[in-house]
PDB file of C-alpha atoms in Angstrom:
ATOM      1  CA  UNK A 252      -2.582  27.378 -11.438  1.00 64.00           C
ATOM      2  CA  UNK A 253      -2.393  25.061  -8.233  1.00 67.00           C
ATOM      3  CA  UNK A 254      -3.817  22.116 -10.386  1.00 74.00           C
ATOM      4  CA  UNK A 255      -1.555  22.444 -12.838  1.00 76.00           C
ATOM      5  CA  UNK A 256       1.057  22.672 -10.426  1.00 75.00           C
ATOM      6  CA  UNK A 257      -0.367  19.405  -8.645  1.00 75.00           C
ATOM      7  CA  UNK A 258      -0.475  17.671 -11.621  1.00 80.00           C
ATOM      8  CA  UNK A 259       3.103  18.349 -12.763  1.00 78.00           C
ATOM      9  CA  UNK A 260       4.107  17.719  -8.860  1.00 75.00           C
ATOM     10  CA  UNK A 261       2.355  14.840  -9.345  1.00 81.00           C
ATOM     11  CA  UNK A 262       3.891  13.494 -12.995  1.00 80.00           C
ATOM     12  CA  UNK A 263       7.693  13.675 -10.868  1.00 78.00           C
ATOM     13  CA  UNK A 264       7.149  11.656  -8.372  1.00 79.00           C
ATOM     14  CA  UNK A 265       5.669   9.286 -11.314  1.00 83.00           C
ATOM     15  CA  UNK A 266       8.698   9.309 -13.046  1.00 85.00           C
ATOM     16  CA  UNK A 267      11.131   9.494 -10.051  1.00 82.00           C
ATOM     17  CA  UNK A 268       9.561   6.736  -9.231  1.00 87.00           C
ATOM     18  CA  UNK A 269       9.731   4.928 -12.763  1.00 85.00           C
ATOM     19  CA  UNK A 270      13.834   5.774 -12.764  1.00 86.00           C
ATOM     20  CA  UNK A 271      14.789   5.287  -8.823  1.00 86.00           C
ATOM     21  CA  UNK A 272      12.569   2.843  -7.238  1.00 91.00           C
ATOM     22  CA  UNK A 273      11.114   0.205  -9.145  1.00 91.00           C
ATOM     23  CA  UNK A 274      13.959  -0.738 -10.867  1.00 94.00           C
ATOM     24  CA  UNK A 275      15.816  -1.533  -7.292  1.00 94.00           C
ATOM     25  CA  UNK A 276      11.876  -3.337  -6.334  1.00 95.00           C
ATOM     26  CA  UNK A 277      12.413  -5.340  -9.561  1.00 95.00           C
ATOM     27  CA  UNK A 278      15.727  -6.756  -8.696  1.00 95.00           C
ATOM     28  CA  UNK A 279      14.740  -7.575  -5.340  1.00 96.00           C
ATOM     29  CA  UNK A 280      11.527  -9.453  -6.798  1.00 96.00           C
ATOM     30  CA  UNK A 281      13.388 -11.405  -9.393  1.00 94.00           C
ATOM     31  CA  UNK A 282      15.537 -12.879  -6.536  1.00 93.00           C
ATOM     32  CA  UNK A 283      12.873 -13.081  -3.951  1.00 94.00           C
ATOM     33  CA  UNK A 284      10.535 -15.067  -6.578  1.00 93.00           C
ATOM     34  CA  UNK A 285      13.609 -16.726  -8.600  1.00 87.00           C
ATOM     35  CA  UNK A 286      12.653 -20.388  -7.356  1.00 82.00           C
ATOM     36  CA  UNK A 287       8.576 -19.778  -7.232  1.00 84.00           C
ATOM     37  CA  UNK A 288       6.842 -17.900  -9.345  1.00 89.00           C
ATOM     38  CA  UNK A 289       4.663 -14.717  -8.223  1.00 95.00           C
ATOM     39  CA  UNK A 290       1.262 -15.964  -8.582  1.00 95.00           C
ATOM     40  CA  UNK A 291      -1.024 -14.318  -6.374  1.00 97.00           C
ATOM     41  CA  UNK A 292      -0.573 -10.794  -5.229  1.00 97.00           C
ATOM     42  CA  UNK A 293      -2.529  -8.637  -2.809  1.00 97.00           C
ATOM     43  CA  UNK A 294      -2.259  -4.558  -3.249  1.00 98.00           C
ATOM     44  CA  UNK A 295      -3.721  -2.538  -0.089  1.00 97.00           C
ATOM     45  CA  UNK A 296      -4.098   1.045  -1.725  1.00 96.00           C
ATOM     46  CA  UNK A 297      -3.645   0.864  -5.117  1.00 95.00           C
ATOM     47  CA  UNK A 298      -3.574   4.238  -5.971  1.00 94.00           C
ATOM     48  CA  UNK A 299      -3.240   4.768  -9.634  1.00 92.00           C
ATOM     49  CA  UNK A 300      -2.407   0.800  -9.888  1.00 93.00           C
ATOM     50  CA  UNK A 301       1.474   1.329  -9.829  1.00 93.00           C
ATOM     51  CA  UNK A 302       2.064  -1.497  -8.289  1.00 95.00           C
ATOM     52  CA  UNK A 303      -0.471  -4.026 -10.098  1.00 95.00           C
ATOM     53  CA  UNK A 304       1.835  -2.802 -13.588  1.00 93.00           C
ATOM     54  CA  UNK A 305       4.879  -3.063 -11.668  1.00 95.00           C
ATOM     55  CA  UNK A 306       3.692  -7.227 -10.700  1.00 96.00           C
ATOM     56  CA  UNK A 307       2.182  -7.898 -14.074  1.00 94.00           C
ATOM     57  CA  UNK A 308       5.608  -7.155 -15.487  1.00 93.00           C
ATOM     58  CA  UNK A 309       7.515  -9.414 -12.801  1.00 93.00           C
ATOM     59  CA  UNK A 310       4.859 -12.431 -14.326  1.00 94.00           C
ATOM     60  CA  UNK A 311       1.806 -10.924 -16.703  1.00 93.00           C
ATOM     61  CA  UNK A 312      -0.046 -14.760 -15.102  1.00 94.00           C
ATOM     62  CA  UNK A 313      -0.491 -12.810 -11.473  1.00 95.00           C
ATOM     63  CA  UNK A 314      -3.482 -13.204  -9.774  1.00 96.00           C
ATOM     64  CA  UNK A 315      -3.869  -9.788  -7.835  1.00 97.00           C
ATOM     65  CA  UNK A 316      -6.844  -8.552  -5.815  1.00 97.00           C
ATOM     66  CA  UNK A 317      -6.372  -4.626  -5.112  1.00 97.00           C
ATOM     67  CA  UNK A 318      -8.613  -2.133  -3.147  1.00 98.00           C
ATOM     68  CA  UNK A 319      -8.626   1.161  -3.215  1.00 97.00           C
ATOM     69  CA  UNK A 320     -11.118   3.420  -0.870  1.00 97.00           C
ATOM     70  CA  UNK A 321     -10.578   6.750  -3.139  1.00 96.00           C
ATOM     71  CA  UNK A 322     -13.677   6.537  -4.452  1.00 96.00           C
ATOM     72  CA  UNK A 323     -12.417   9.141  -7.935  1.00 94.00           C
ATOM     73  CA  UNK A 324      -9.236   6.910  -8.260  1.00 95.00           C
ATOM     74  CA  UNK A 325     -11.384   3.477  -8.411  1.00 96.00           C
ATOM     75  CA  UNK A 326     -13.257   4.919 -10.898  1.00 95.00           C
ATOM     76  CA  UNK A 327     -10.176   5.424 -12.918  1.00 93.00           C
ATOM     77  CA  UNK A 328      -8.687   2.110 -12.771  1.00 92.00           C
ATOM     78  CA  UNK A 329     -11.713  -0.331 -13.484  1.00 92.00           C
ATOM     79  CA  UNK A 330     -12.135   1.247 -16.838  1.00 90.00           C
ATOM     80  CA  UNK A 331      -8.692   1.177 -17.577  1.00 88.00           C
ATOM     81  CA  UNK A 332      -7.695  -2.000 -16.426  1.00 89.00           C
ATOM     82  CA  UNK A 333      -9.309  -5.056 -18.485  1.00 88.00           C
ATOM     83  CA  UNK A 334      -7.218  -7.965 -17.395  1.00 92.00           C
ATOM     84  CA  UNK A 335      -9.738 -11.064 -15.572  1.00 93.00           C
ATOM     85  CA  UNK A 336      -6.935 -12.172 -13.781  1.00 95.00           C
ATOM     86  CA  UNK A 337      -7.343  -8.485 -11.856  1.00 96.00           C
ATOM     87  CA  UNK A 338      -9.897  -7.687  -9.330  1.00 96.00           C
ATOM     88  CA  UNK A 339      -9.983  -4.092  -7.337  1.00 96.00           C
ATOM     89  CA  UNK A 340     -12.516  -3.201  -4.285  1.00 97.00           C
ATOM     90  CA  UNK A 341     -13.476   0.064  -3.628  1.00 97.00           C
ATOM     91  CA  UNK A 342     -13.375  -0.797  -0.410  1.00 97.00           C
ATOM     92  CA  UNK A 343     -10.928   0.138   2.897  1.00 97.00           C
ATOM     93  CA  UNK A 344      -8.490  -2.446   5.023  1.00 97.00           C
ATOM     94  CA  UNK A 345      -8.637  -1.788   8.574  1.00 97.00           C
ATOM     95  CA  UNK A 346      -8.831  -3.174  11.958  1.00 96.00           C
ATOM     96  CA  UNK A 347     -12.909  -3.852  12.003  1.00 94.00           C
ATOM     97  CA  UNK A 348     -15.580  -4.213   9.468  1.00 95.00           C
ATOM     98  CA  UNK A 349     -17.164  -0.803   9.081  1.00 96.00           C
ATOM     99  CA  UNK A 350     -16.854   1.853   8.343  1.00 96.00           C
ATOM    100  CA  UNK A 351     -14.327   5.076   8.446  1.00 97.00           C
ATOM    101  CA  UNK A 352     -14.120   8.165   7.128  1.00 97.00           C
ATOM    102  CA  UNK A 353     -11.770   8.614   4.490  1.00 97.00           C
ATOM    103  CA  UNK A 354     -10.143  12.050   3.830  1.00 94.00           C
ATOM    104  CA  UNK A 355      -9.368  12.355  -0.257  1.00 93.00           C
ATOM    105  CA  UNK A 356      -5.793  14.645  -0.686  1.00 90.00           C
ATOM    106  CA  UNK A 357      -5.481  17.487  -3.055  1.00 86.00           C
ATOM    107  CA  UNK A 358      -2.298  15.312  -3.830  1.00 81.00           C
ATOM    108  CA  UNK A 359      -4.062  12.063  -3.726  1.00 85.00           C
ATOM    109  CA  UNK A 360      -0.778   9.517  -3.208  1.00 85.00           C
ATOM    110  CA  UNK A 361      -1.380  11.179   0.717  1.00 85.00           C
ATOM    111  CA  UNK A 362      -5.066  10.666   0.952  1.00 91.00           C
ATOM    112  CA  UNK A 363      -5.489   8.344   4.014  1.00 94.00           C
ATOM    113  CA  UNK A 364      -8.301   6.987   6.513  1.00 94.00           C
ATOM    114  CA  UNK A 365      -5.472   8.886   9.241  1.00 90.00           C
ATOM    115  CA  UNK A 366      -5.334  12.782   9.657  1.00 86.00           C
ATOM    116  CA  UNK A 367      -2.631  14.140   9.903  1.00 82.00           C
ATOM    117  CA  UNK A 368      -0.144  15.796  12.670  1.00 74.00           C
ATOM    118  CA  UNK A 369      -0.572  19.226  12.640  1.00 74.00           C
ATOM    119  CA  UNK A 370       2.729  20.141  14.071  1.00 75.00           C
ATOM    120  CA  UNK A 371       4.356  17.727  11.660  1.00 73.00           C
ATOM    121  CA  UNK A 372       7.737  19.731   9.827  1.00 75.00           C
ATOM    122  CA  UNK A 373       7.130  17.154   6.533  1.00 67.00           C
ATOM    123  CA  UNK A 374       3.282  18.882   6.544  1.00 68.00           C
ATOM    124  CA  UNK A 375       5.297  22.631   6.497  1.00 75.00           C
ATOM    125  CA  UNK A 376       7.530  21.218   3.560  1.00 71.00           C
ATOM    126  CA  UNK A 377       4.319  19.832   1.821  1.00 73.00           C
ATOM    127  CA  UNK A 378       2.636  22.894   2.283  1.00 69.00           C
ATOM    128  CA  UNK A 379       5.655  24.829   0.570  1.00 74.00           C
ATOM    129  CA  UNK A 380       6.227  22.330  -2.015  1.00 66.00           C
ATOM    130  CA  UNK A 381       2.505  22.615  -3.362  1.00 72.00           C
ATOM    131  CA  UNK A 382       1.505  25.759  -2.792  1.00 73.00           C
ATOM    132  CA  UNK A 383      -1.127  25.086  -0.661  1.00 74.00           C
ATOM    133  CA  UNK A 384      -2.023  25.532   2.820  1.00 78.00           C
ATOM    134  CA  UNK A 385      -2.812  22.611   5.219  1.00 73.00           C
ATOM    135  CA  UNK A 386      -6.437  23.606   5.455  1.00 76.00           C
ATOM    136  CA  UNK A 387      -7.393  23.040   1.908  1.00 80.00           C
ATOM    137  CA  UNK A 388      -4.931  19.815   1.641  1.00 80.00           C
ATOM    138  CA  UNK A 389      -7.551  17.366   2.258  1.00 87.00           C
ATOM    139  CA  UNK A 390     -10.267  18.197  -0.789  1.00 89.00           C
ATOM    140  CA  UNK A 391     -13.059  15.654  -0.015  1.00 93.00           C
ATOM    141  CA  UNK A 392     -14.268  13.460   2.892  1.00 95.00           C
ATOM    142  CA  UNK A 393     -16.738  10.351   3.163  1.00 96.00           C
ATOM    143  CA  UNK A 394     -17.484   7.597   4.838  1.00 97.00           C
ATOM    144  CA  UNK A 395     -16.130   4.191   3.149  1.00 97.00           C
ATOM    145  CA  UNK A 396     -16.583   0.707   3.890  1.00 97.00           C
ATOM    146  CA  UNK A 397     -13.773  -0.860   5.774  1.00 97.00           C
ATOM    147  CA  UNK A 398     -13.227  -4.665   5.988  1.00 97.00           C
ATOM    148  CA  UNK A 399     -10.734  -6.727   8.171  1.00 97.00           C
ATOM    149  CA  UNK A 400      -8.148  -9.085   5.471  1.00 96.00           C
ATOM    150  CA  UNK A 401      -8.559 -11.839   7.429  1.00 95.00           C
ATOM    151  CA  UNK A 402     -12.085 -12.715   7.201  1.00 92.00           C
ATOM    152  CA  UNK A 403     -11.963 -11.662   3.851  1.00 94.00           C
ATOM    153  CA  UNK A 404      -9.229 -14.108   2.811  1.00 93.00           C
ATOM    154  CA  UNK A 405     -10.520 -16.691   4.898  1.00 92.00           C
ATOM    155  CA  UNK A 406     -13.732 -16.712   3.053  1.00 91.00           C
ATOM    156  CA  UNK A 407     -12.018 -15.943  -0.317  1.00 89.00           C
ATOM    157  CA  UNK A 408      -8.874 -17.591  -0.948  1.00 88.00           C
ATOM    158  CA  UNK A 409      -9.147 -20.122   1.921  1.00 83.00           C
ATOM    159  CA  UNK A 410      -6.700 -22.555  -0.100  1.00 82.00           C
ATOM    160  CA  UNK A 411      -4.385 -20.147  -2.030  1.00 89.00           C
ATOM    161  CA  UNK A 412      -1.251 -19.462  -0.787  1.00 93.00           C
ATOM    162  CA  UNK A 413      -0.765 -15.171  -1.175  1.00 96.00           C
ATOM    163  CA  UNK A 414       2.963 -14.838  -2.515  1.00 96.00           C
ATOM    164  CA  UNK A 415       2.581 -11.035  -1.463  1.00 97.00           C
ATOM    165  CA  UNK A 416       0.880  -8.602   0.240  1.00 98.00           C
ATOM    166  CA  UNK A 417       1.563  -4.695  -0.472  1.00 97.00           C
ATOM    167  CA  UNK A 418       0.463  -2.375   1.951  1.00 97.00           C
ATOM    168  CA  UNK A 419       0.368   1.415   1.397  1.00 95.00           C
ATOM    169  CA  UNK A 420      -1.936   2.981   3.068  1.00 94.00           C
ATOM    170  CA  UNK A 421      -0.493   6.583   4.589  1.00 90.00           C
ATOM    171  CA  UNK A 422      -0.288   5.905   8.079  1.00 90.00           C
ATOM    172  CA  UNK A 423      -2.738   3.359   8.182  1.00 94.00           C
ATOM    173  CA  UNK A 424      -0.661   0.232   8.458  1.00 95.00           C
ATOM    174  CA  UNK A 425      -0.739  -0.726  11.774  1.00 95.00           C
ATOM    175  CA  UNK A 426      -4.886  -1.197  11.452  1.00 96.00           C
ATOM    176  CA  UNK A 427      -4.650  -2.875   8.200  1.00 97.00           C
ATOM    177  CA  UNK A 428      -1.884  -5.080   9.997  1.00 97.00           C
ATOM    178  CA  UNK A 429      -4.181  -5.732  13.011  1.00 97.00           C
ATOM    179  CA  UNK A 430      -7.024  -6.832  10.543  1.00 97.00           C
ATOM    180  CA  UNK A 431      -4.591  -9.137   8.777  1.00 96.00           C
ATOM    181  CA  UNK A 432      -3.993 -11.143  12.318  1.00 96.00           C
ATOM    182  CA  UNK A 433      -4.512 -13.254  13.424  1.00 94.00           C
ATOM    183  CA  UNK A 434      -4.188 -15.136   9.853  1.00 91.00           C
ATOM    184  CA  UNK A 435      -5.996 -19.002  10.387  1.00 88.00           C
ATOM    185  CA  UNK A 436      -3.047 -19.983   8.724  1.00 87.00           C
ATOM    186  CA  UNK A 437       0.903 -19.450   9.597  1.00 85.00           C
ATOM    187  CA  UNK A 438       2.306 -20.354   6.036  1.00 87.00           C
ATOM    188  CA  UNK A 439      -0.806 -18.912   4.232  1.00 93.00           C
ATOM    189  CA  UNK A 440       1.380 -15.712   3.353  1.00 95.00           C
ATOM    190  CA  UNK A 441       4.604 -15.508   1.970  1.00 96.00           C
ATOM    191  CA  UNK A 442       5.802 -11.940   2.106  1.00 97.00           C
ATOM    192  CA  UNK A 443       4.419  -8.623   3.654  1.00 98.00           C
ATOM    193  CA  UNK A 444       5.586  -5.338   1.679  1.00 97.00           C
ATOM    194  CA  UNK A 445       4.663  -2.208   3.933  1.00 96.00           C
ATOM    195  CA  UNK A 446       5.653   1.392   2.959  1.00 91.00           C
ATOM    196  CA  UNK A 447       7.606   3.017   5.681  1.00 87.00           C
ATOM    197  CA  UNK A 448       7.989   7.286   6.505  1.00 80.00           C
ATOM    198  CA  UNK A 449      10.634   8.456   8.383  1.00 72.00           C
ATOM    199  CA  UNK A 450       9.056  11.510   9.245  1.00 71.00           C
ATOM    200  CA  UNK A 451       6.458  12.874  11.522  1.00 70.00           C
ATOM    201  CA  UNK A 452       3.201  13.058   9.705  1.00 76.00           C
ATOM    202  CA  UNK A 453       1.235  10.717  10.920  1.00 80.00           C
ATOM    203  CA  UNK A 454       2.014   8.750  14.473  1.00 82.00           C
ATOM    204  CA  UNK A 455       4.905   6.471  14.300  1.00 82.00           C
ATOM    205  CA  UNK A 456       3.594   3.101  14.427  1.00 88.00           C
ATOM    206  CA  UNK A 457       6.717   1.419  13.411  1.00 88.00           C
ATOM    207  CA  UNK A 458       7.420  -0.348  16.705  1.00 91.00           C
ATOM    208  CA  UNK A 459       4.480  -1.910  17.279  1.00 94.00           C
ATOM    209  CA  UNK A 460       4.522  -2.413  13.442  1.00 95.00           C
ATOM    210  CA  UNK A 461       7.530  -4.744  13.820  1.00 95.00           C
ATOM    211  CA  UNK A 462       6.431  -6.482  16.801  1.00 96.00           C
ATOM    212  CA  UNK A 463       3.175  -7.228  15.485  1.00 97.00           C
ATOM    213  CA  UNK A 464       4.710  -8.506  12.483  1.00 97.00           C
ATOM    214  CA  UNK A 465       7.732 -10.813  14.324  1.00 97.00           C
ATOM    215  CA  UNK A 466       4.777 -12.093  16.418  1.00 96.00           C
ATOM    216  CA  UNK A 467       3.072 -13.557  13.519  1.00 96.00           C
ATOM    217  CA  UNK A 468       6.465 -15.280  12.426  1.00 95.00           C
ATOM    218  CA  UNK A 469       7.506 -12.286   9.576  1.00 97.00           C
ATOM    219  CA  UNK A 470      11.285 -10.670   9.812  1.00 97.00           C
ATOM    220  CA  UNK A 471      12.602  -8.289   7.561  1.00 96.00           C
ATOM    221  CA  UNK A 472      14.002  -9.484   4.702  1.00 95.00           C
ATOM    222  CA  UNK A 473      15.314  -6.360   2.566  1.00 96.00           C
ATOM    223  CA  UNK A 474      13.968  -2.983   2.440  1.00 94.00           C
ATOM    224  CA  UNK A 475      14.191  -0.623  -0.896  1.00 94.00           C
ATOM    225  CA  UNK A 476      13.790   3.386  -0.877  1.00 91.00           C
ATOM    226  CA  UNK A 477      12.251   5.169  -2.704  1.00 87.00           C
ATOM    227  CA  UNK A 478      13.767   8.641  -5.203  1.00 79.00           C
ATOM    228  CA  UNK A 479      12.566  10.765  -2.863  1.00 75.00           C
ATOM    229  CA  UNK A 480      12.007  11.994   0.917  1.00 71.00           C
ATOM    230  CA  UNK A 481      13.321   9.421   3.600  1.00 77.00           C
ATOM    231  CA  UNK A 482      10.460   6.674   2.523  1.00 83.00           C
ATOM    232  CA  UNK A 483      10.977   2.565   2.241  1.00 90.00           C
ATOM    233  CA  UNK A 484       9.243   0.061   1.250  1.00 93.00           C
ATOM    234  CA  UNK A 485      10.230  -3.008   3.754  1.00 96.00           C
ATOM    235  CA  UNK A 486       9.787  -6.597   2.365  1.00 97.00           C
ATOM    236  CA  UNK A 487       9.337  -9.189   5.197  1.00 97.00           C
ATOM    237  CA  UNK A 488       9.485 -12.994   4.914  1.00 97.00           C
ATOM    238  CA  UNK A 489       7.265 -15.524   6.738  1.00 96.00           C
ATOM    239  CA  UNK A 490       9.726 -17.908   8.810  1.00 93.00           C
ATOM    240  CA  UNK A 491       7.315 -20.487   8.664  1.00 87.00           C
ATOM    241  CA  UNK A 492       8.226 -20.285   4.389  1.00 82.00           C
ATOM    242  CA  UNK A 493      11.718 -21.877   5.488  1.00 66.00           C
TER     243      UNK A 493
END
């Protein structure tokens, strides 16, 4: 019974998703890329590859490179996706080439390389929604590979410009972010998406978050929320783009 609940749990926030929050993403996109096309796209946590569909429909010529540490989940998506102009690593973002251990969720939109707070109210309301108990909401753990995005697009994509980078990584941010910079280049990247949580569930980060990112010459631009719970996703433009 708890899978089948976790899989119908699982189908809403699809399809609140589908009806509340892209839509509002797509708008912004169309306006953000209405002068330059979208052609080169970087997704930190793919997931199920929501956001490589959601791209492909803003322009179906993207270039996106995606990775994705749930080992299950990459599985998945490189025998459904058959598109050359896609690439996904099963591979983490982080602060340091390494490695970390990942911790796979019974819900696994909330599996992270962070643990949790155990105090946290939005774990209680988690727990209640699921019908599980904290102890058996992480299902699997393993070490994965963790690179730093700078090296790896310095060594890459040396002389692409990245129209966007997506970052969704469950509390993780702030590491990927620290990989990312320095960048060798301060008009290299165009915009920085990076899902924010108002709640308490993992440490809030969002401070040094913003500083980190204003340092490196990106300011919010426009955020969008998402159907459900008190989560954003905050679009921030390079300056140096001006």
């Amino acid at each position: 019974m708890i899978k089948i609940r976790i899989r119908i749990i699982s189908f809403l926030i699809q399809i609140n998703e589908l009806i509340f929050f892209y839509p509002k993403l797509a708008r912004v996109y169309r306006k953000l890329f209405s002068q330059k096309k979208l052609n080169f796209a970087i997704d930190v946590g793919v997931n199920k590859g929501q956001t490589i569909f959601f791209l492909k429909k803003i322009n179906k010529n993207t270039r996106i490179i995606g990775f994705e540490p749930h080992k299950d989940l990459y599985s998945k998506l490189i025998n459904k996706i058959h598109d050359s102009k896609i690439k996904i690593f099963n591979l983490g973002c982080s602060d340091q080439d390494g490695e970390a251990v990942f911790k796979e969720n019974i819900l696994s939109e909330s599996s992270s390389f962070e643990t949790v707070n155990e105090n946290s109210s939005w774990l209680k309301k988690k727990e209640s929604v699921l019908g599980v108990k904290k102890e058996r909401l992480v299902t699997n753990e393993y070490n994965m590979k963790t690179i730093r995005l700078n090296y790896f697009i310095q060594k890459e994509f040396r002389d692409l410009i990245i129209d966007m980078i997506k970052i969704d990584v469950e509390g993780h941010e702030l590491k990927v972010l620290n990989g990312l910079f320095p960048i060798y280049s301060k008009n290299i990247i165009r915009y920085i998406q990076i899902e924010s949580h108002e709640d308490d569930l993992y440490k809030d980060n969002s401070k040094e978050i913003e500083k980190l990112l204003n340092e490196n010459g990106f300011y919010q631009e426009t955020s969008v929320k998402h159907g459900f719970g008190n989560f954003y996703d905050v679009i921030y433009k390079n300056k140096y783009f001006e």
